[in-house]
Coordinates of C-alpha atoms in Angstrom, one line a residue:
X1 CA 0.0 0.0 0.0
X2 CA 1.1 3.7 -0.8
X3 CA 0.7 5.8 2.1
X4 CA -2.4 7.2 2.5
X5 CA -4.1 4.6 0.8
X6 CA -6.7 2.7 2.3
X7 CA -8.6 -1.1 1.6
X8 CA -11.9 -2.7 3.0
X9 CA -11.3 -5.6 5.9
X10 CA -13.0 -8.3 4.8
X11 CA -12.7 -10.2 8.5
X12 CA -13.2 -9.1 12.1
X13 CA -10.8 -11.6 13.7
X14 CA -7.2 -10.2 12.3
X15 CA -3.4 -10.2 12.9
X16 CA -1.5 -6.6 12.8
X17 CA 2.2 -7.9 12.7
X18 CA 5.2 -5.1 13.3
X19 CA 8.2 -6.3 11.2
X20 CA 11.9 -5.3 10.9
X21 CA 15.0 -6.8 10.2
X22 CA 17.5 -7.2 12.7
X23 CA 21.1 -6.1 13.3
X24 CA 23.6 -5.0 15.1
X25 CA 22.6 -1.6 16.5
X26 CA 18.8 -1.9 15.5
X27 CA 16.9 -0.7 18.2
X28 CA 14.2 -2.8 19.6
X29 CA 10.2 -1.4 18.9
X30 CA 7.3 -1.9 20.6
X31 CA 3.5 -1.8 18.3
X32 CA 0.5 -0.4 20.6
X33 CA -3.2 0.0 19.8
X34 CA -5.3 3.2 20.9
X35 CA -8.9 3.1 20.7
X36 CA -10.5 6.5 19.9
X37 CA -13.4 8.6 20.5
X38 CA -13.8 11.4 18.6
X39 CA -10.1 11.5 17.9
X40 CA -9.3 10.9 22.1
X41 CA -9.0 8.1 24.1
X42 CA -12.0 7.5 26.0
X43 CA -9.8 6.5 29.2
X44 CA -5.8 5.1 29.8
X45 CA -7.6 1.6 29.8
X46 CA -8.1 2.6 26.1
X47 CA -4.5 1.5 25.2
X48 CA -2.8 -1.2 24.6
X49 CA 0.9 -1.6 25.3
X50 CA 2.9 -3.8 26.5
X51 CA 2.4 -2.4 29.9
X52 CA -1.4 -2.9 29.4
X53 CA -1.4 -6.0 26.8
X54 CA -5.8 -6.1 26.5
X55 CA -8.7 -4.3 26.2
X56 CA -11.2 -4.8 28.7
X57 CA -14.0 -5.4 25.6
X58 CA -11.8 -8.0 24.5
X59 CA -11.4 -6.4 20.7
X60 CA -7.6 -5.9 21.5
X61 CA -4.7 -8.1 22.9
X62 CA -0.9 -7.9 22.5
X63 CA 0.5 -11.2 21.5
X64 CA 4.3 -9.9 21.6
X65 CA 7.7 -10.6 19.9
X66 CA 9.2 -12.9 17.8
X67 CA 13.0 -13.3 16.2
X68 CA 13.4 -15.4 13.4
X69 CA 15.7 -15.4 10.4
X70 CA 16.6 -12.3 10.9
X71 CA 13.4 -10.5 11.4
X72 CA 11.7 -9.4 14.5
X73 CA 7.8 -9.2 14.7
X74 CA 6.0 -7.5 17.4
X75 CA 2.5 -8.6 17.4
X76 CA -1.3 -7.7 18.4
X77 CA -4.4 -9.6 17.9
X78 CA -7.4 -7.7 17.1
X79 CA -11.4 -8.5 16.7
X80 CA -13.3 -5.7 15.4
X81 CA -16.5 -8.0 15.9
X82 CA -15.6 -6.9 19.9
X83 CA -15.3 -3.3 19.2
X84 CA -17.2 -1.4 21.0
X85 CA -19.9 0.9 19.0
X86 CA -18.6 4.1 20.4
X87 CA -15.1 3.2 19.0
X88 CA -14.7 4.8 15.6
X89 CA -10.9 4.5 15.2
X90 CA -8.0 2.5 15.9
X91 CA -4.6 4.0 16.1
X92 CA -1.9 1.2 15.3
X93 CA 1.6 2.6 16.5
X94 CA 5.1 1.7 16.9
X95 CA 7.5 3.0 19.3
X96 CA 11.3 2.4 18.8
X97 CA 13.6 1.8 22.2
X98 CA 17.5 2.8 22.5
X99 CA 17.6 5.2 19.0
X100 CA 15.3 6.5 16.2
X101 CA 13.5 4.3 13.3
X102 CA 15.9 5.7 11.0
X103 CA 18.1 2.9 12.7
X104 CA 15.4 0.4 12.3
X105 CA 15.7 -1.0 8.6
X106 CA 12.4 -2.8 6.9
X107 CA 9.8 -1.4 8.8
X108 CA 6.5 -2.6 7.8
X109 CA 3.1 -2.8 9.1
X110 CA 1.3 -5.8 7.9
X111 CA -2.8 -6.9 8.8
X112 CA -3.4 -10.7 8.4
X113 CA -6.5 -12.7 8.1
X114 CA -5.8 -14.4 11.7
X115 CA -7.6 -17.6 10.5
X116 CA -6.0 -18.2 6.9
X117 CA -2.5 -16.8 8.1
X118 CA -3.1 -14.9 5.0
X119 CA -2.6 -10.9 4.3
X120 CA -5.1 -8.2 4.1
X121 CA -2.9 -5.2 3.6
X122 CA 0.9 -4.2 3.9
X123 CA 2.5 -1.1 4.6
X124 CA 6.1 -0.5 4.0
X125 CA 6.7 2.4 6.0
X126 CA 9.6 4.8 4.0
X127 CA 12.0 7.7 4.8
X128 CA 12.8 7.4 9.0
X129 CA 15.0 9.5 10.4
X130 CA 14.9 11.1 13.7
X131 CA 11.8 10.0 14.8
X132 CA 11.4 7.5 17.5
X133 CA 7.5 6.6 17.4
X134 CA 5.2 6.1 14.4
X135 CA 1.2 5.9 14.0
X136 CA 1.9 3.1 10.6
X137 CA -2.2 2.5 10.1
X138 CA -5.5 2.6 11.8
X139 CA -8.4 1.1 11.2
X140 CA -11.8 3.1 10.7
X141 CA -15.5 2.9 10.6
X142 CA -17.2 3.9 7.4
X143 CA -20.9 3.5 6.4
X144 CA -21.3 1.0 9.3
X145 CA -18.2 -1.3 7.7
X146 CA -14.0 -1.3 8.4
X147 CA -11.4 -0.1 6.7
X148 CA -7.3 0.0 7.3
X149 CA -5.5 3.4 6.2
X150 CA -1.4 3.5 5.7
X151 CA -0.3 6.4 7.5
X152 CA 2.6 6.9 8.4
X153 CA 2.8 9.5 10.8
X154 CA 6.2 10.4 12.4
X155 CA 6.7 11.8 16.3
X156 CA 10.0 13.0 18.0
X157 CA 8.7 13.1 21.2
X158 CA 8.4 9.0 21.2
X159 CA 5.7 6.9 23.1
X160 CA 5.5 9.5 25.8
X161 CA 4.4 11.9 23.2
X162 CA 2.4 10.0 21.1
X163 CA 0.0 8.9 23.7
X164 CA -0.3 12.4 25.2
X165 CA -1.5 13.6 22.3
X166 CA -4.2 11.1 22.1
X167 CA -5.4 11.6 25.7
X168 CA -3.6 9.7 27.6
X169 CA -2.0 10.7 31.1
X170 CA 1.6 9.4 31.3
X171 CA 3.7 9.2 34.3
X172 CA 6.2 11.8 34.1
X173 CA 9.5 11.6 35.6
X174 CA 10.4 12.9 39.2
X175 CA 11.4 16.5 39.4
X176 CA 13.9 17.8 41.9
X177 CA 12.1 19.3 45.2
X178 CA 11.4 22.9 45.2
X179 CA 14.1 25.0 47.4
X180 CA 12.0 25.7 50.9
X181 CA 10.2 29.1 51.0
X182 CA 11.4 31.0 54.1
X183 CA 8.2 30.9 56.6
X184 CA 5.6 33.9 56.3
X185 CA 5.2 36.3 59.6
X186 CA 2.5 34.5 61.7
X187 CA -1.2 35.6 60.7
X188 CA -3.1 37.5 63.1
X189 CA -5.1 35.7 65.5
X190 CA -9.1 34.8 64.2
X191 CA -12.5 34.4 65.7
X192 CA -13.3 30.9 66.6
X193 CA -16.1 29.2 64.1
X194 CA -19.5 29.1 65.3
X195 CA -20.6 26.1 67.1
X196 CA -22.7 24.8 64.5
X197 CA -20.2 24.9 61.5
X198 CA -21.2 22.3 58.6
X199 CA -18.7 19.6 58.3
X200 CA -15.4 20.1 56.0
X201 CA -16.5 19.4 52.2
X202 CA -14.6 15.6 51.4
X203 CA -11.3 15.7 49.8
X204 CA -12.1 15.4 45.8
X205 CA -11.0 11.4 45.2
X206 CA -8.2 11.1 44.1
X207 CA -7.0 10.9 39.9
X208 CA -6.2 7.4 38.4
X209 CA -3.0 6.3 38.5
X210 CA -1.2 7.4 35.1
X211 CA 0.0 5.4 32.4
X212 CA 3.9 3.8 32.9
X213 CA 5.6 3.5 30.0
X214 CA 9.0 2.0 31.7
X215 CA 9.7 -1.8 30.9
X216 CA 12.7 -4.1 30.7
X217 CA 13.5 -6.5 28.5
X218 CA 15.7 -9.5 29.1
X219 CA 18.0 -10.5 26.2
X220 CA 21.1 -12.8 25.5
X221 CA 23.2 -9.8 26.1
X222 CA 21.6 -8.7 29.3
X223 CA 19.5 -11.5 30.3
X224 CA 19.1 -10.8 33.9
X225 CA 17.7 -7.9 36.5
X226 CA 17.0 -7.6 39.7
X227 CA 13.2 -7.0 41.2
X228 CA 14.6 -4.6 44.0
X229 CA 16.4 -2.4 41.3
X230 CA 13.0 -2.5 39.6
X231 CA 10.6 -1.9 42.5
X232 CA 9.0 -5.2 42.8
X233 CA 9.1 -6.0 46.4
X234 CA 6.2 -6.9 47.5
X235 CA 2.4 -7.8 46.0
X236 CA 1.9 -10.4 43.5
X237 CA 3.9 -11.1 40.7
X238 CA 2.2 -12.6 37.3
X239 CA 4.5 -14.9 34.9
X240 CA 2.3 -15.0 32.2
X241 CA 3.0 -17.4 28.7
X242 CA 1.4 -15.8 25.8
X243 CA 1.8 -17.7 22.3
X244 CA 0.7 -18.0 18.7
X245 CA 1.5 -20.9 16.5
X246 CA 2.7 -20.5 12.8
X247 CA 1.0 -22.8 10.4
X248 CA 4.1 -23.5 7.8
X249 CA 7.0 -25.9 9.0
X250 CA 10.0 -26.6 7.1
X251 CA 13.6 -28.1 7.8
X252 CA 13.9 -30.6 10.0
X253 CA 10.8 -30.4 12.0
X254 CA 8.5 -31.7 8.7
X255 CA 10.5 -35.3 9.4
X256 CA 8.9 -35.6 12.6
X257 CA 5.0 -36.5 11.0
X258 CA 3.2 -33.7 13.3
X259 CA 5.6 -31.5 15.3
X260 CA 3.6 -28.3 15.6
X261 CA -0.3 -27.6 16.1
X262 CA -2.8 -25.1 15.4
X263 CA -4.5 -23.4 18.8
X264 CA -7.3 -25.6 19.0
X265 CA -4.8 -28.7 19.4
X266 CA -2.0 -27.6 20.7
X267 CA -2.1 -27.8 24.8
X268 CA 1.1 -25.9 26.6
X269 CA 1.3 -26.0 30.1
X270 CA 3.0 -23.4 32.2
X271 CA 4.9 -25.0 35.3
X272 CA 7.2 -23.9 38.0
X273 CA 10.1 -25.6 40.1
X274 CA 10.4 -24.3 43.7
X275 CA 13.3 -25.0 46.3
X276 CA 12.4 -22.7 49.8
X277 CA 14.4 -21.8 52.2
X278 CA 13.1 -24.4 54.7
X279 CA 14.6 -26.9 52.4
X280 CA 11.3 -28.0 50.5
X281 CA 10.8 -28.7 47.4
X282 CA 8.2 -28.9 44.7
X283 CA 6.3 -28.1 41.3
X284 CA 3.3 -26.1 40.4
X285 CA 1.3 -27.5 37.5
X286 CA -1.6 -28.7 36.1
X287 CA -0.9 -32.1 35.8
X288 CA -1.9 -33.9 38.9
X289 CA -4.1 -30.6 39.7
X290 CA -0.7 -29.4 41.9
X291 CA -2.0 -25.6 41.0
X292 CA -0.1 -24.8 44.6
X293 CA -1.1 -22.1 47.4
X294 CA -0.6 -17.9 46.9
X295 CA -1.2 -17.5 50.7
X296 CA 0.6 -21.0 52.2
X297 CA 3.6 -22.6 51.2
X298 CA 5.0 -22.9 48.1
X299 CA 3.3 -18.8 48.0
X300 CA 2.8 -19.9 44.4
X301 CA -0.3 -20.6 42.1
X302 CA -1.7 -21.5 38.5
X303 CA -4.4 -19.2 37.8
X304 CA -5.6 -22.0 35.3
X305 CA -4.8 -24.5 32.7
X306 CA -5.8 -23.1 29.1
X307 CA -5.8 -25.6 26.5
X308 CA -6.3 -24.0 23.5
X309 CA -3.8 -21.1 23.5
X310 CA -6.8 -19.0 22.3
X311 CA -7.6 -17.5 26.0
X312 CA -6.3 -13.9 25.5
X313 CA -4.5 -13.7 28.8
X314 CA -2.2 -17.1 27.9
X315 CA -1.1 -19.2 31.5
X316 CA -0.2 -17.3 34.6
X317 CA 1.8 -18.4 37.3
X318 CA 1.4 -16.1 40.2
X319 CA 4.1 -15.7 43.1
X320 CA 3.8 -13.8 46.2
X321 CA 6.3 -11.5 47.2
X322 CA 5.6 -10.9 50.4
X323 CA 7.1 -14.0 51.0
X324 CA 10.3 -13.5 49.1
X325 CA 12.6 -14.2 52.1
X326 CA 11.2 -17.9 51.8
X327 CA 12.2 -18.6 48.6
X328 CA 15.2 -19.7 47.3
X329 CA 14.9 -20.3 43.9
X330 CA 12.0 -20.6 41.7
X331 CA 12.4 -22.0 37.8
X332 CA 9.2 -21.6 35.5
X333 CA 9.2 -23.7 32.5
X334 CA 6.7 -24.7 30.0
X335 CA 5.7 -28.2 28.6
X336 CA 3.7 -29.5 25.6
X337 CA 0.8 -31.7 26.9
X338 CA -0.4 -32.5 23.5
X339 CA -0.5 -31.5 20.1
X340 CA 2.7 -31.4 19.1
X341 CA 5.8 -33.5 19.6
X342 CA 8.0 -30.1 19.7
X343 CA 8.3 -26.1 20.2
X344 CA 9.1 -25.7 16.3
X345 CA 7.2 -23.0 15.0
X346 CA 5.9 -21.4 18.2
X347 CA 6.1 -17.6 18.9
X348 CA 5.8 -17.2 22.9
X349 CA 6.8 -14.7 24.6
X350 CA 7.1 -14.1 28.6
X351 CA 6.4 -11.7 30.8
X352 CA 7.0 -10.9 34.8
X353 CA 4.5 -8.1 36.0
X354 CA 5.4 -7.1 39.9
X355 CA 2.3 -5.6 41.4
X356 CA 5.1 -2.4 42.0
X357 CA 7.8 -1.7 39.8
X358 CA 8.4 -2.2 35.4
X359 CA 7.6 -5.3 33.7
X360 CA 9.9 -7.8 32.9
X361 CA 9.5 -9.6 29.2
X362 CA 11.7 -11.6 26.5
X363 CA 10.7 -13.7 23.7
X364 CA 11.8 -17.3 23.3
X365 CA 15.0 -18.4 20.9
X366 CA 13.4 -20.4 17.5
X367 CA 13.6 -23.5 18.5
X368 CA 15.9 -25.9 16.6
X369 CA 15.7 -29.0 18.2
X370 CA 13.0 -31.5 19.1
X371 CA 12.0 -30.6 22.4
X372 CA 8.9 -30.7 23.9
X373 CA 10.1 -28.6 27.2
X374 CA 11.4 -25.0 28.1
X375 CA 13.0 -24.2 30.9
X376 CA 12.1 -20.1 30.8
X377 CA 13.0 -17.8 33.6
X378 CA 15.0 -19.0 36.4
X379 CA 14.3 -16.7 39.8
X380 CA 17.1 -17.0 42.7
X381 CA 17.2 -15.3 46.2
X382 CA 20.7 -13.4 46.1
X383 CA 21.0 -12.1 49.7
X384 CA 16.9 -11.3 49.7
X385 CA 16.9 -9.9 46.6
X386 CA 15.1 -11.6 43.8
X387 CA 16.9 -11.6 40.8
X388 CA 15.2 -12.8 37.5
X389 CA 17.5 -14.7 35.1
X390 CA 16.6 -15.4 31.2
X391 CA 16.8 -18.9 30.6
X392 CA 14.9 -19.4 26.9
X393 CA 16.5 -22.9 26.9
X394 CA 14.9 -25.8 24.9
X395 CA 15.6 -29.4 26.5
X396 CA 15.2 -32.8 24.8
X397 CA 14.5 -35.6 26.9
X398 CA 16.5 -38.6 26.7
X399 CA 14.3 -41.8 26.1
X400 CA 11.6 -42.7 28.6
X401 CA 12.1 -39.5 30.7
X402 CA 9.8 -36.8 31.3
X403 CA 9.8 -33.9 30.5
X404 CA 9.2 -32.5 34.3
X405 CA 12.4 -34.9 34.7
X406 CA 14.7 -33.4 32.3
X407 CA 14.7 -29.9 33.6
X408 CA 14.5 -31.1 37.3
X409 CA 18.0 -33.3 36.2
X410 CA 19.6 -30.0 34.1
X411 CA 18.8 -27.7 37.2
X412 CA 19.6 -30.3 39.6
X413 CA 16.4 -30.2 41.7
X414 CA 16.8 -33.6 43.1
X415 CA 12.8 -34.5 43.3
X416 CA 11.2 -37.6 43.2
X417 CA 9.0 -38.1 40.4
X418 CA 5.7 -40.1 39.8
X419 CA 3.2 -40.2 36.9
X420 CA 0.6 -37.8 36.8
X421 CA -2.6 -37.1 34.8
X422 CA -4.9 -33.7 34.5

């Protein structure tokens, strides 16, 4: 598409996929969804980042990243059918993070039947240079039917300025204390109240918390943080697996009969590995219903088992901080149940959202090898601070051993392990 140019949607349930090529130097970018109201954001809940990854209608999700053959896809997942009437516009934007797009080579914009895997419109977007976010399309109501517009609308001013200028309140960085003011001559004395003085007027309540825009992500380079550093201390903390299964296979993985699924077969299951400090151990996992305890030992729980891959919020493992002193390590991993003998083809990505402080994401390595199990993010008590450590390995069990069993023998955990069923 030229910029500018727009085409009909013929499908409610599509794909918007950010693409670039990769590179030494390339700066990483982030795609976000704003949903308008004559031209504004009705609300902060009206937009979708990766700090705030759905819409409460459902219409909107963020699915994440992928890196693959030297291209990196940022991805969101959107159902018009789910739009609410009021909507008439949806800002599709890309932010770029450590330089300016004219750093970021290939940049494209591309809306994809999310059934067929097939394309509905592509925009190459031409000419970056200084700016460091980007409105590349939107989508738009017209005589009661969709519509996708290239745009290609540069900022300076980045995400921060993007979003402000559709309405939304952003968390602006501290400012330095004012210098104290020296103290006024004391006011001269006042007649009392009457007796029968109303009540004080209540204090207005107070505004919603703004919008933070602050994230980290975990990569081979710098694959670890610390939750202190970040804030997270305390509250709960959501490990969440989001993923999206590609429906072409190639290479080695087309020897293996069946080795990847679409969503309605393939069944992941997100699992943890705990050690505390009282010496127990144990997993949390669906199989064998062991979903675990937020508010008793292990301080860990499965909010659910989704088998589809099609619930919008993925798996979430939540772990309670305000027990961080008793753990001592904590390894989350992931498992195919069924559906496919491997993670070939599979874009997942992770994320770590403390109740206080920046989220914590990374996508998962193409997988390359057979393996049905990934050990993902390994958490350790250094001197009661929880530090979060990138793992993104793929394991391949040896003959007649689990998978549970392969990452408890490559971590070490020393458990005992039984057959289990869900």
């Amino acid at each position: 598409m030229l910029k500018g140019s727009n085409t009909a949607v013929p499908t409610a349930a599509l794909r918007v996929e950010l693409g670039w090529r990769a590179g030494p130097g390339v700066p990483d970018a982030d795609t976000s969804a704003l949903l308008l109201v004559s031209g504004k954001v009705r609300s902060d809940a009206d937009f979708v980042f990766y700090n705030q990854p759905a819409h409460s209608s459902g219409a909107i999700r963020h699915e994440g990243k992928r890196n693959a053959d030297g291209r990196v896809t940022d991805t969101l997942f959107v159902d018009l059918a789910r739009v609410e009437p009021e909507v008439e516009t949806i800002v599709l934007a890309a932010s770029s993070d450590g330089g300016a797009f004219g750093q970021v080579p290939g940049l494209y914009i591309e809306v994809q039947d999310a059934a067929q895997g097939t394309p509905v419109a592509h925009f190459d977007n031409p000419g970056a240079t200084t700016e460091t976010a980007f409105v590349l399309g939107e989508f738009y109501r017209r005589q009661g039917a969709w519509k996708f517009r290239a745009v290609g609308q540069g900022y300076s001013s980045g995400l921060e300025g993007l979003a402000t200028d559709y309405g939304i309140t952003v968390d602006e960085p501290q400012q330095a204390a004012p210098a104290p003011v020296p103290a006024a001559a004391p006011a001269p004395p006042v007649a009392a109240p009457p007796a029968h003085t109303p009540p004080p007027a209540a204090p207005p309540a107070a505004p919603p918390e703004p919008v933070r825009l602050t994230k980290v992500t975990l990569t081979k380079a710098a694959p670890s943080v610390s939750l202190t550093k970040q804030g997270g201390t305390s509250g709960a903390l959501h490990v969440n697996l989001n993923w999206q299964v590609r429906k072409q296979f190639s290479g080695w993985s087309s020897k293996f009969g069946r080795p990847a699924a679409m969503h309605s077969d393939l069944d992941l299951d997100l699992c943890a590995l705990y050690e505390l400090t009282d010496g127990s151990k144990g997993v949390v996992q669906a199989l064998g219903n062991a979903f675990g305890a937020l508010h008793q030992p292990p301080y860990i729980h499965l909010d659910g088992d989704d088998r589809t891959g099609a619930v919008s919020t993925g798996e979430n493992l939540t772990v309670n901080l305000d027990h961080k002193h008793d753990f001592r390590r904590i390894l989350v991993f992931v498992t195919i149940y069924e559906g496919a003998r491997s993670f070939a083809d599979l874009n997942a990505t992770v994320t770590l959202r403390p109740q206080h402080g920046a989220p914590i994401d990374f996508s998962l390595d193409e997988c390359t090898v057979p393996s049905p199990v990934c050990a993902l993010a390994l958490i350790t008590n250094t001197g009661g601070d929880l530090v979060v450590q990138r793992e993104a390995r793929y394991l391949v069990p040896e003959r007649g051993v689990s998978p549970q069993r392969t990452v408890d023998y490559a971590y070490g955990w020393g458990m005992n392990w039984t057959p289990g069923r869900k």
